[in-house]
mmCIF file of C-alpha atoms in Angstrom:
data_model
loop_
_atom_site.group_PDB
_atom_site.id
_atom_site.type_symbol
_atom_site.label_atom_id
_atom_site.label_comp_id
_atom_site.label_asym_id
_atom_site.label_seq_id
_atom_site.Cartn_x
_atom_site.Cartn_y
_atom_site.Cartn_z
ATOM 1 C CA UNK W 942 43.956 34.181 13.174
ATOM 2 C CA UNK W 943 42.301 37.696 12.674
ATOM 3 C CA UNK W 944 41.307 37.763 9.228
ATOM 4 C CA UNK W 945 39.594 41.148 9.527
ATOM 5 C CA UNK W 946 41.830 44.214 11.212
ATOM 6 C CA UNK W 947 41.100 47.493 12.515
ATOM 7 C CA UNK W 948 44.323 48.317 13.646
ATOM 8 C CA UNK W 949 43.259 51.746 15.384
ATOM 9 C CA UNK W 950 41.276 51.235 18.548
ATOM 10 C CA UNK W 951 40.171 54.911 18.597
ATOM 11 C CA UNK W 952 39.893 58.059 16.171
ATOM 12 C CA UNK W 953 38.910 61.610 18.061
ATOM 13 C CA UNK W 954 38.175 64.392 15.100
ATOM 14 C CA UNK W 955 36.537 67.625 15.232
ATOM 15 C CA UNK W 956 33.095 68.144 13.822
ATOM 16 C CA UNK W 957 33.121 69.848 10.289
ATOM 17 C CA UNK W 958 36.325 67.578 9.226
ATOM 18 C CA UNK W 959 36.917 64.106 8.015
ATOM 19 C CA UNK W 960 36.819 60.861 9.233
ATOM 20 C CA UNK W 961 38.695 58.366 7.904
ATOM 21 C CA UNK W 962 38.353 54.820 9.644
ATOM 22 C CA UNK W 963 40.854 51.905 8.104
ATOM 23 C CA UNK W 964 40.567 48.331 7.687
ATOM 24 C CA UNK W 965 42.426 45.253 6.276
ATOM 25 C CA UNK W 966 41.906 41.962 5.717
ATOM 26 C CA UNK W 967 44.262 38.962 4.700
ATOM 27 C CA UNK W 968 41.571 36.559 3.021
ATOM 28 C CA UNK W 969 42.179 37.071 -1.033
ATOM 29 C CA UNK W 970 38.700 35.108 -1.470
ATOM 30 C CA UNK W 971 36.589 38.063 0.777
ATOM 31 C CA UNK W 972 34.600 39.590 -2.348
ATOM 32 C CA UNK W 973 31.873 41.555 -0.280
ATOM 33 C CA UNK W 974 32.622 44.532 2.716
ATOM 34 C CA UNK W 975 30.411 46.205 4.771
ATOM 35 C CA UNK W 976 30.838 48.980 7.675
ATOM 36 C CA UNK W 977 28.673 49.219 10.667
ATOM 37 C CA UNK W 978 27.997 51.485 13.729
ATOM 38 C CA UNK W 979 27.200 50.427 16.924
ATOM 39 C CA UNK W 980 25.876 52.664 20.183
ATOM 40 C CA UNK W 981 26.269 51.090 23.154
ATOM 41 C CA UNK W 982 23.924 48.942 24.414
ATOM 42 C CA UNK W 983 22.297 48.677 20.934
ATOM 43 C CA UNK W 984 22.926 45.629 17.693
ATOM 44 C CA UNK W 985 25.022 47.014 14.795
ATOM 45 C CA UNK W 986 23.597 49.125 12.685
ATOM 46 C CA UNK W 987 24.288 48.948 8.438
ATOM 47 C CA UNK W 988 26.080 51.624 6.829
ATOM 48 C CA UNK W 989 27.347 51.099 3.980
ATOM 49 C CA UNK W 990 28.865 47.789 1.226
ATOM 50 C CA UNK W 991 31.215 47.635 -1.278
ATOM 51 C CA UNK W 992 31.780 44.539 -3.856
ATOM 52 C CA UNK W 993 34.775 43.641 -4.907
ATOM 53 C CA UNK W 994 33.942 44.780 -8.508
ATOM 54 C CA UNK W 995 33.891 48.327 -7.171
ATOM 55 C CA UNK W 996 36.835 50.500 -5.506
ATOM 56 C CA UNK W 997 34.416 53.002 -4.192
ATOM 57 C CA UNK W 998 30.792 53.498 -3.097
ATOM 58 C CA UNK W 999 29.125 56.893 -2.087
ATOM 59 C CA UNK W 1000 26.090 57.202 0.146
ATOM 60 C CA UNK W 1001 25.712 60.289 1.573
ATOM 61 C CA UNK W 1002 28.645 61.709 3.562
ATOM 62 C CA UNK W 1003 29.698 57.927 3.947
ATOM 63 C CA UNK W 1004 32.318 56.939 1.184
ATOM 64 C CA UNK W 1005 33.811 52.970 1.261
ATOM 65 C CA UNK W 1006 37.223 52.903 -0.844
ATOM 66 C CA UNK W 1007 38.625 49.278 -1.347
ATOM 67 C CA UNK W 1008 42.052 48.479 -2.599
ATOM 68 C CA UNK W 1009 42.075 44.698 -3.327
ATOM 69 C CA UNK W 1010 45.858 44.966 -3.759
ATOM 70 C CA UNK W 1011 46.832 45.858 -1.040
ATOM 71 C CA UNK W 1012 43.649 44.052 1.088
ATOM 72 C CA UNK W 1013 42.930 47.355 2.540
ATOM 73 C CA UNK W 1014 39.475 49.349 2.777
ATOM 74 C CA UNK W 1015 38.624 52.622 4.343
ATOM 75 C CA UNK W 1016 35.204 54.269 5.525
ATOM 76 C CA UNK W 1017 35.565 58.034 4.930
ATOM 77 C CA UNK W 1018 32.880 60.478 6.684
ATOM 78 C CA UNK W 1019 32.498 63.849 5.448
ATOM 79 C CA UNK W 1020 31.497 66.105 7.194
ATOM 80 C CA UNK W 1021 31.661 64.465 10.585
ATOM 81 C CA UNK W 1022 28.557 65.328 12.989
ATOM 82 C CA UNK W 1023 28.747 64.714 17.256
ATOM 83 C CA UNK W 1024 25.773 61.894 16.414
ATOM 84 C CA UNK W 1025 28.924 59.630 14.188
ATOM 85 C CA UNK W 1026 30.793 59.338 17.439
ATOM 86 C CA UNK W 1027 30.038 55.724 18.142
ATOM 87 C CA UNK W 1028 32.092 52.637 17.404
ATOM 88 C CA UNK W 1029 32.685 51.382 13.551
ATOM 89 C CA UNK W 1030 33.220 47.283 12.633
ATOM 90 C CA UNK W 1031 34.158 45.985 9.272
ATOM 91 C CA UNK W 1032 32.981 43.505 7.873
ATOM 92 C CA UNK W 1033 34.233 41.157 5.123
ATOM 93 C CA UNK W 1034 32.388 37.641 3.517
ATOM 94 C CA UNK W 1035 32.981 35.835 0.538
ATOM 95 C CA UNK W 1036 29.833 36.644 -1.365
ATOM 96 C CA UNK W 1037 30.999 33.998 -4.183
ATOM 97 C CA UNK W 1038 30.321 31.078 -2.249
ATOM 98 C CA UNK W 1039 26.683 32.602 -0.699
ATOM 99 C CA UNK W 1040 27.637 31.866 3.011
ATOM 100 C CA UNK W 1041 26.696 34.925 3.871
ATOM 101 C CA UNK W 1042 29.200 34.972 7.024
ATOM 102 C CA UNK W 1043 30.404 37.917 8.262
ATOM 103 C CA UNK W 1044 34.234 38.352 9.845
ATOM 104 C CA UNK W 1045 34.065 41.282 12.204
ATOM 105 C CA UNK W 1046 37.015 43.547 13.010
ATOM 106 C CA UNK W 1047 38.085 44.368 16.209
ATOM 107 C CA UNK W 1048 36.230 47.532 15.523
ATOM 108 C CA UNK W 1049 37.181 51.307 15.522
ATOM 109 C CA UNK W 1050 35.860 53.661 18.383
ATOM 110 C CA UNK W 1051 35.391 57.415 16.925
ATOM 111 C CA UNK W 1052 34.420 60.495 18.686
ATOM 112 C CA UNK W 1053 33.477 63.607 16.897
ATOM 113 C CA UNK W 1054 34.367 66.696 19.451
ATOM 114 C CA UNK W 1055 31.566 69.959 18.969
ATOM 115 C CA UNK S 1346 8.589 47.158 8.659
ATOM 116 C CA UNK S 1347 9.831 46.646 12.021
ATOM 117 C CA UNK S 1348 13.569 45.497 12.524
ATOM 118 C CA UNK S 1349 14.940 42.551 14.133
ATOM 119 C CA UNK S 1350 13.595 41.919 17.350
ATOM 120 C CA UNK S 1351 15.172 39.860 20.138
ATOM 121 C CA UNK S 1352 14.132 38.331 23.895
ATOM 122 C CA UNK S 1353 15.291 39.050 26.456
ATOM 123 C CA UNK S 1354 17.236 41.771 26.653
ATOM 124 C CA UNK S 1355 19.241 40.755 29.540
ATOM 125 C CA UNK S 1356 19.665 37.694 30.948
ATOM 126 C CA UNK S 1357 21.156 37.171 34.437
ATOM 127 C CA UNK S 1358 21.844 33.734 35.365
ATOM 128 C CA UNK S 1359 23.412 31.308 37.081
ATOM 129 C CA UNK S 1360 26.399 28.710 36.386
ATOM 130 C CA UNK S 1361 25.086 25.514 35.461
ATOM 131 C CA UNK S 1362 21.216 26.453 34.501
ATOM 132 C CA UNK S 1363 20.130 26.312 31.123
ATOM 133 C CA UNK S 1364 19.153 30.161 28.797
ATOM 134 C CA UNK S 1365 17.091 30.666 25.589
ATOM 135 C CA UNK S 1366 16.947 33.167 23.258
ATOM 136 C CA UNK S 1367 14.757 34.451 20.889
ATOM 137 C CA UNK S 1368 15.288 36.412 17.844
ATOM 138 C CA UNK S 1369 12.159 37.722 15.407
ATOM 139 C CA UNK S 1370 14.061 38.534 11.819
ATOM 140 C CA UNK S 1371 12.707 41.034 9.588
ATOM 141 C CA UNK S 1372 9.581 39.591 8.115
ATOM 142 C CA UNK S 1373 10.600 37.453 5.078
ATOM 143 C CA UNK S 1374 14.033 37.633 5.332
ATOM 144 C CA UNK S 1375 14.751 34.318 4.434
ATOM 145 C CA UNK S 1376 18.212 34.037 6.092
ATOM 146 C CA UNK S 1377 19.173 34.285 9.839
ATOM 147 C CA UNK S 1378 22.029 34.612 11.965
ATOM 148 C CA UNK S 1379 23.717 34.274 15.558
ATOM 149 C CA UNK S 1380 26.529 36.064 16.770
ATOM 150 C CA UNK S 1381 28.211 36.418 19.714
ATOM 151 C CA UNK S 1382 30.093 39.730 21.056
ATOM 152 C CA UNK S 1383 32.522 40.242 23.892
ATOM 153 C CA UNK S 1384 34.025 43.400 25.229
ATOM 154 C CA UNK S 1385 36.534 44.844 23.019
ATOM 155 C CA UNK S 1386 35.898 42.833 20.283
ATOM 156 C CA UNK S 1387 33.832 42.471 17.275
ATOM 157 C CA UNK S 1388 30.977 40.261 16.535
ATOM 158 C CA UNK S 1389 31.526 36.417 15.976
ATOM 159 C CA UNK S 1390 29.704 33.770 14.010
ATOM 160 C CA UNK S 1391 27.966 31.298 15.582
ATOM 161 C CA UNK S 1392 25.506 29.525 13.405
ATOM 162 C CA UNK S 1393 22.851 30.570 10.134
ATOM 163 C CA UNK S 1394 19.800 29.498 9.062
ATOM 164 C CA UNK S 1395 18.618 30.032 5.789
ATOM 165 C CA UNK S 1396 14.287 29.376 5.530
ATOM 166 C CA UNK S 1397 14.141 25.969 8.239
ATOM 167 C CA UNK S 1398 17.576 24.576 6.974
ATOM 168 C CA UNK S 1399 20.642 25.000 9.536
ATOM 169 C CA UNK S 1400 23.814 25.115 6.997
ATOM 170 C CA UNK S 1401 26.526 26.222 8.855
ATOM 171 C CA UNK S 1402 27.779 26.422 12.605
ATOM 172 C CA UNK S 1403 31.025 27.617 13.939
ATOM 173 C CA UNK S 1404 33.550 25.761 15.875
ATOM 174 C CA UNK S 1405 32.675 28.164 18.378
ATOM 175 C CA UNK S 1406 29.081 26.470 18.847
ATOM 176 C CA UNK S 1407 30.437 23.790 21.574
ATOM 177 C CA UNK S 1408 27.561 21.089 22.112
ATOM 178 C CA UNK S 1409 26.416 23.013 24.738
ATOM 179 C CA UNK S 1410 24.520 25.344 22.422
ATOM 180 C CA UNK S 1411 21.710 24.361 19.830
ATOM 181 C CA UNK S 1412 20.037 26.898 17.500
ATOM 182 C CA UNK S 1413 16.649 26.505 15.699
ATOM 183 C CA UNK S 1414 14.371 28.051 13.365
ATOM 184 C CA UNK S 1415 11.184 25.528 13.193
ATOM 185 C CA UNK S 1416 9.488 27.020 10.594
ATOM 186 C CA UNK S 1417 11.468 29.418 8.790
ATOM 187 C CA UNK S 1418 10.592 32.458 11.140
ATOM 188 C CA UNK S 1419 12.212 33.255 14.046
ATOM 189 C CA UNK S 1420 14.484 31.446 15.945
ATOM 190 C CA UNK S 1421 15.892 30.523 19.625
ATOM 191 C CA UNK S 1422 19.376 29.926 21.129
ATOM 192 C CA UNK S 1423 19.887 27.442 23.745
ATOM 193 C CA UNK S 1424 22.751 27.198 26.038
ATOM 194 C CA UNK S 1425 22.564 24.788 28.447
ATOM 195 C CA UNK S 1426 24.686 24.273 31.973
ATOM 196 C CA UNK S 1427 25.780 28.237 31.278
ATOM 197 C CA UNK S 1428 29.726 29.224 31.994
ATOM 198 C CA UNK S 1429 30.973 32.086 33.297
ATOM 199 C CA UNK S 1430 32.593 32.127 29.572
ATOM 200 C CA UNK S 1431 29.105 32.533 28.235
ATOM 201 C CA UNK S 1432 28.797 35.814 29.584
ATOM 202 C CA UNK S 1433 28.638 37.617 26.100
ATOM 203 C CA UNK S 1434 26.326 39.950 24.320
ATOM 204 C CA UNK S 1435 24.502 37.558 21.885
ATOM 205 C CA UNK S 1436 23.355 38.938 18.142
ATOM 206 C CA UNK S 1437 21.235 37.786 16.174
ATOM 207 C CA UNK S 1438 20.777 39.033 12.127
ATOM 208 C CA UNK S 1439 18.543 38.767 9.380
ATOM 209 C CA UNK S 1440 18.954 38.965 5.684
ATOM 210 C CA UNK S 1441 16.952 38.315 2.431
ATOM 211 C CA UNK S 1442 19.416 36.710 0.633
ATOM 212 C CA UNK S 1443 18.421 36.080 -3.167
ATOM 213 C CA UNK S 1444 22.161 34.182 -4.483
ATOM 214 C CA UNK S 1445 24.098 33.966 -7.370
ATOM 215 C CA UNK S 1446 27.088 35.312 -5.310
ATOM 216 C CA UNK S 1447 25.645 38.679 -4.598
ATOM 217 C CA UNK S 1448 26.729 40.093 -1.356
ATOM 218 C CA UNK S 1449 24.160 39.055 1.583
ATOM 219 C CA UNK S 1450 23.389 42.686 3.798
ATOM 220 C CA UNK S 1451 22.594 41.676 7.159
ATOM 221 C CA UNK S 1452 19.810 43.735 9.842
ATOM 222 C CA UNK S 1453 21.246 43.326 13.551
ATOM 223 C CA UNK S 1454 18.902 43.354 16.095
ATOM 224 C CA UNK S 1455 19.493 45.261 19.740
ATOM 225 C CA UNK S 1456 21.673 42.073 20.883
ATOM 226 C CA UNK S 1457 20.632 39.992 24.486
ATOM 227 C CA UNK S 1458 23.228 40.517 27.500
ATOM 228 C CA UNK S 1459 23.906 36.801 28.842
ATOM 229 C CA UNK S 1460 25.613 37.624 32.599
ATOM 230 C CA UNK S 1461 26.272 34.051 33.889
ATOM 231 C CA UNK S 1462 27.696 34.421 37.874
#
């Protein structure tokens, strides 16, 4: 039962451009989201949160939009540099009850071409 | 302020011995975490810790494994006669959780490579 989805395994975009990674979940009760990067070889690094309260957060050239209808988020990067080509995971937890567990997605591979 | 810290790195062993890992959390972050990644997909829950207490563990902790964090610091993962299915990268995470339902942001550390043969 994959509660968390990231149903493209790869993105390939040019540098300059946007990149817009997609996720979706099934859980109603997931109030808290977060996106992270990972290099090879290396732990998962933070990126950005969103609450549930909020349909968008901004940090930098990393926007998080979340849809609660439709149980869908998205991680837009703009302007896309070679150094964002790594892979992406959402995250989702359900803040509300303080467990603090995380439910990965399958995760999102993107590589920004020079 | 350093990051998340773990020991080893890699870890080759063989089926049937016994592993630990160890996993240094961001200084005062009073919550900790265990993961477990395989290829192609993402991270897993295993167990948390928040200070000492253990409060949750996954059905995916078989009795095998045993987590602890004696005094609130850092912590160690045991598995003990290793399987081949064992072979995973294992995270750990720290967070400084402060409650009343606000969303928990968790620090990954680099992740130790378990290869069990």
């Amino acid at each position: 039962d994959q509660q968390v989805k990231q149903n493209s395994p790869s993105l390939s975009v040019q540098e300059g451009r946007i990149s817009i990674l997609n996720c979706d979940y099934t859980n109603s009760m997931f109030d808290y989201f977060l996106w992270y990067k990972k290099y090879p070889a290396e732990g998962p690094t933070f990126l950005i949160s969103i609450s549930s309260i909020k349909d968008k957060n901004e940090d930098g050239r990393f926007t998080v939009f979340l849809n609660k209808s439709a149980k869908h988020l998205s991680l837009h990067i703009v302007p896309s540099q070679p150094g964002d080509s790594a892979v992406y995971f959402c995250a989702a937890s359900q803040a509300s009850s303080n467990t603090g567990k995380l439910i990965f997605g399958q995760g999102t591979t993107l590589q920004v071409k020079p | 302020d350093t990051g998340v810290s773990q020991d080893p790195r890699h870890k080759i062993t063989k089926r049937g011995q016994n592993v630990t890992f160890r996993c240094d959390p961001i200084s005062e972050h009073n919550r900790l975490y265990w993961y477990r990644q395989t290829l192609g997909q993402g991270p897993e829950f295993l167990t948390y810790f928040q200070n000492e207490a253990q409060l949750e563990k996954s059905r995916l902790l078989s009795d095998r494994f045993s987590a602890e964090r004696p005094k609130g610091s850092f912590s160690t993962l045991e598995i003990q006669r290793t399987e081949q299915g064992d072979s995973a990268m294992y995270l750990c995470a720290s967070s400084s959780f402060g409650g009343g339902g606000v969303g928990d942001t968790q620090y990954f550390g680099p992740g130790t490579r378990l290869t069990v043969l």
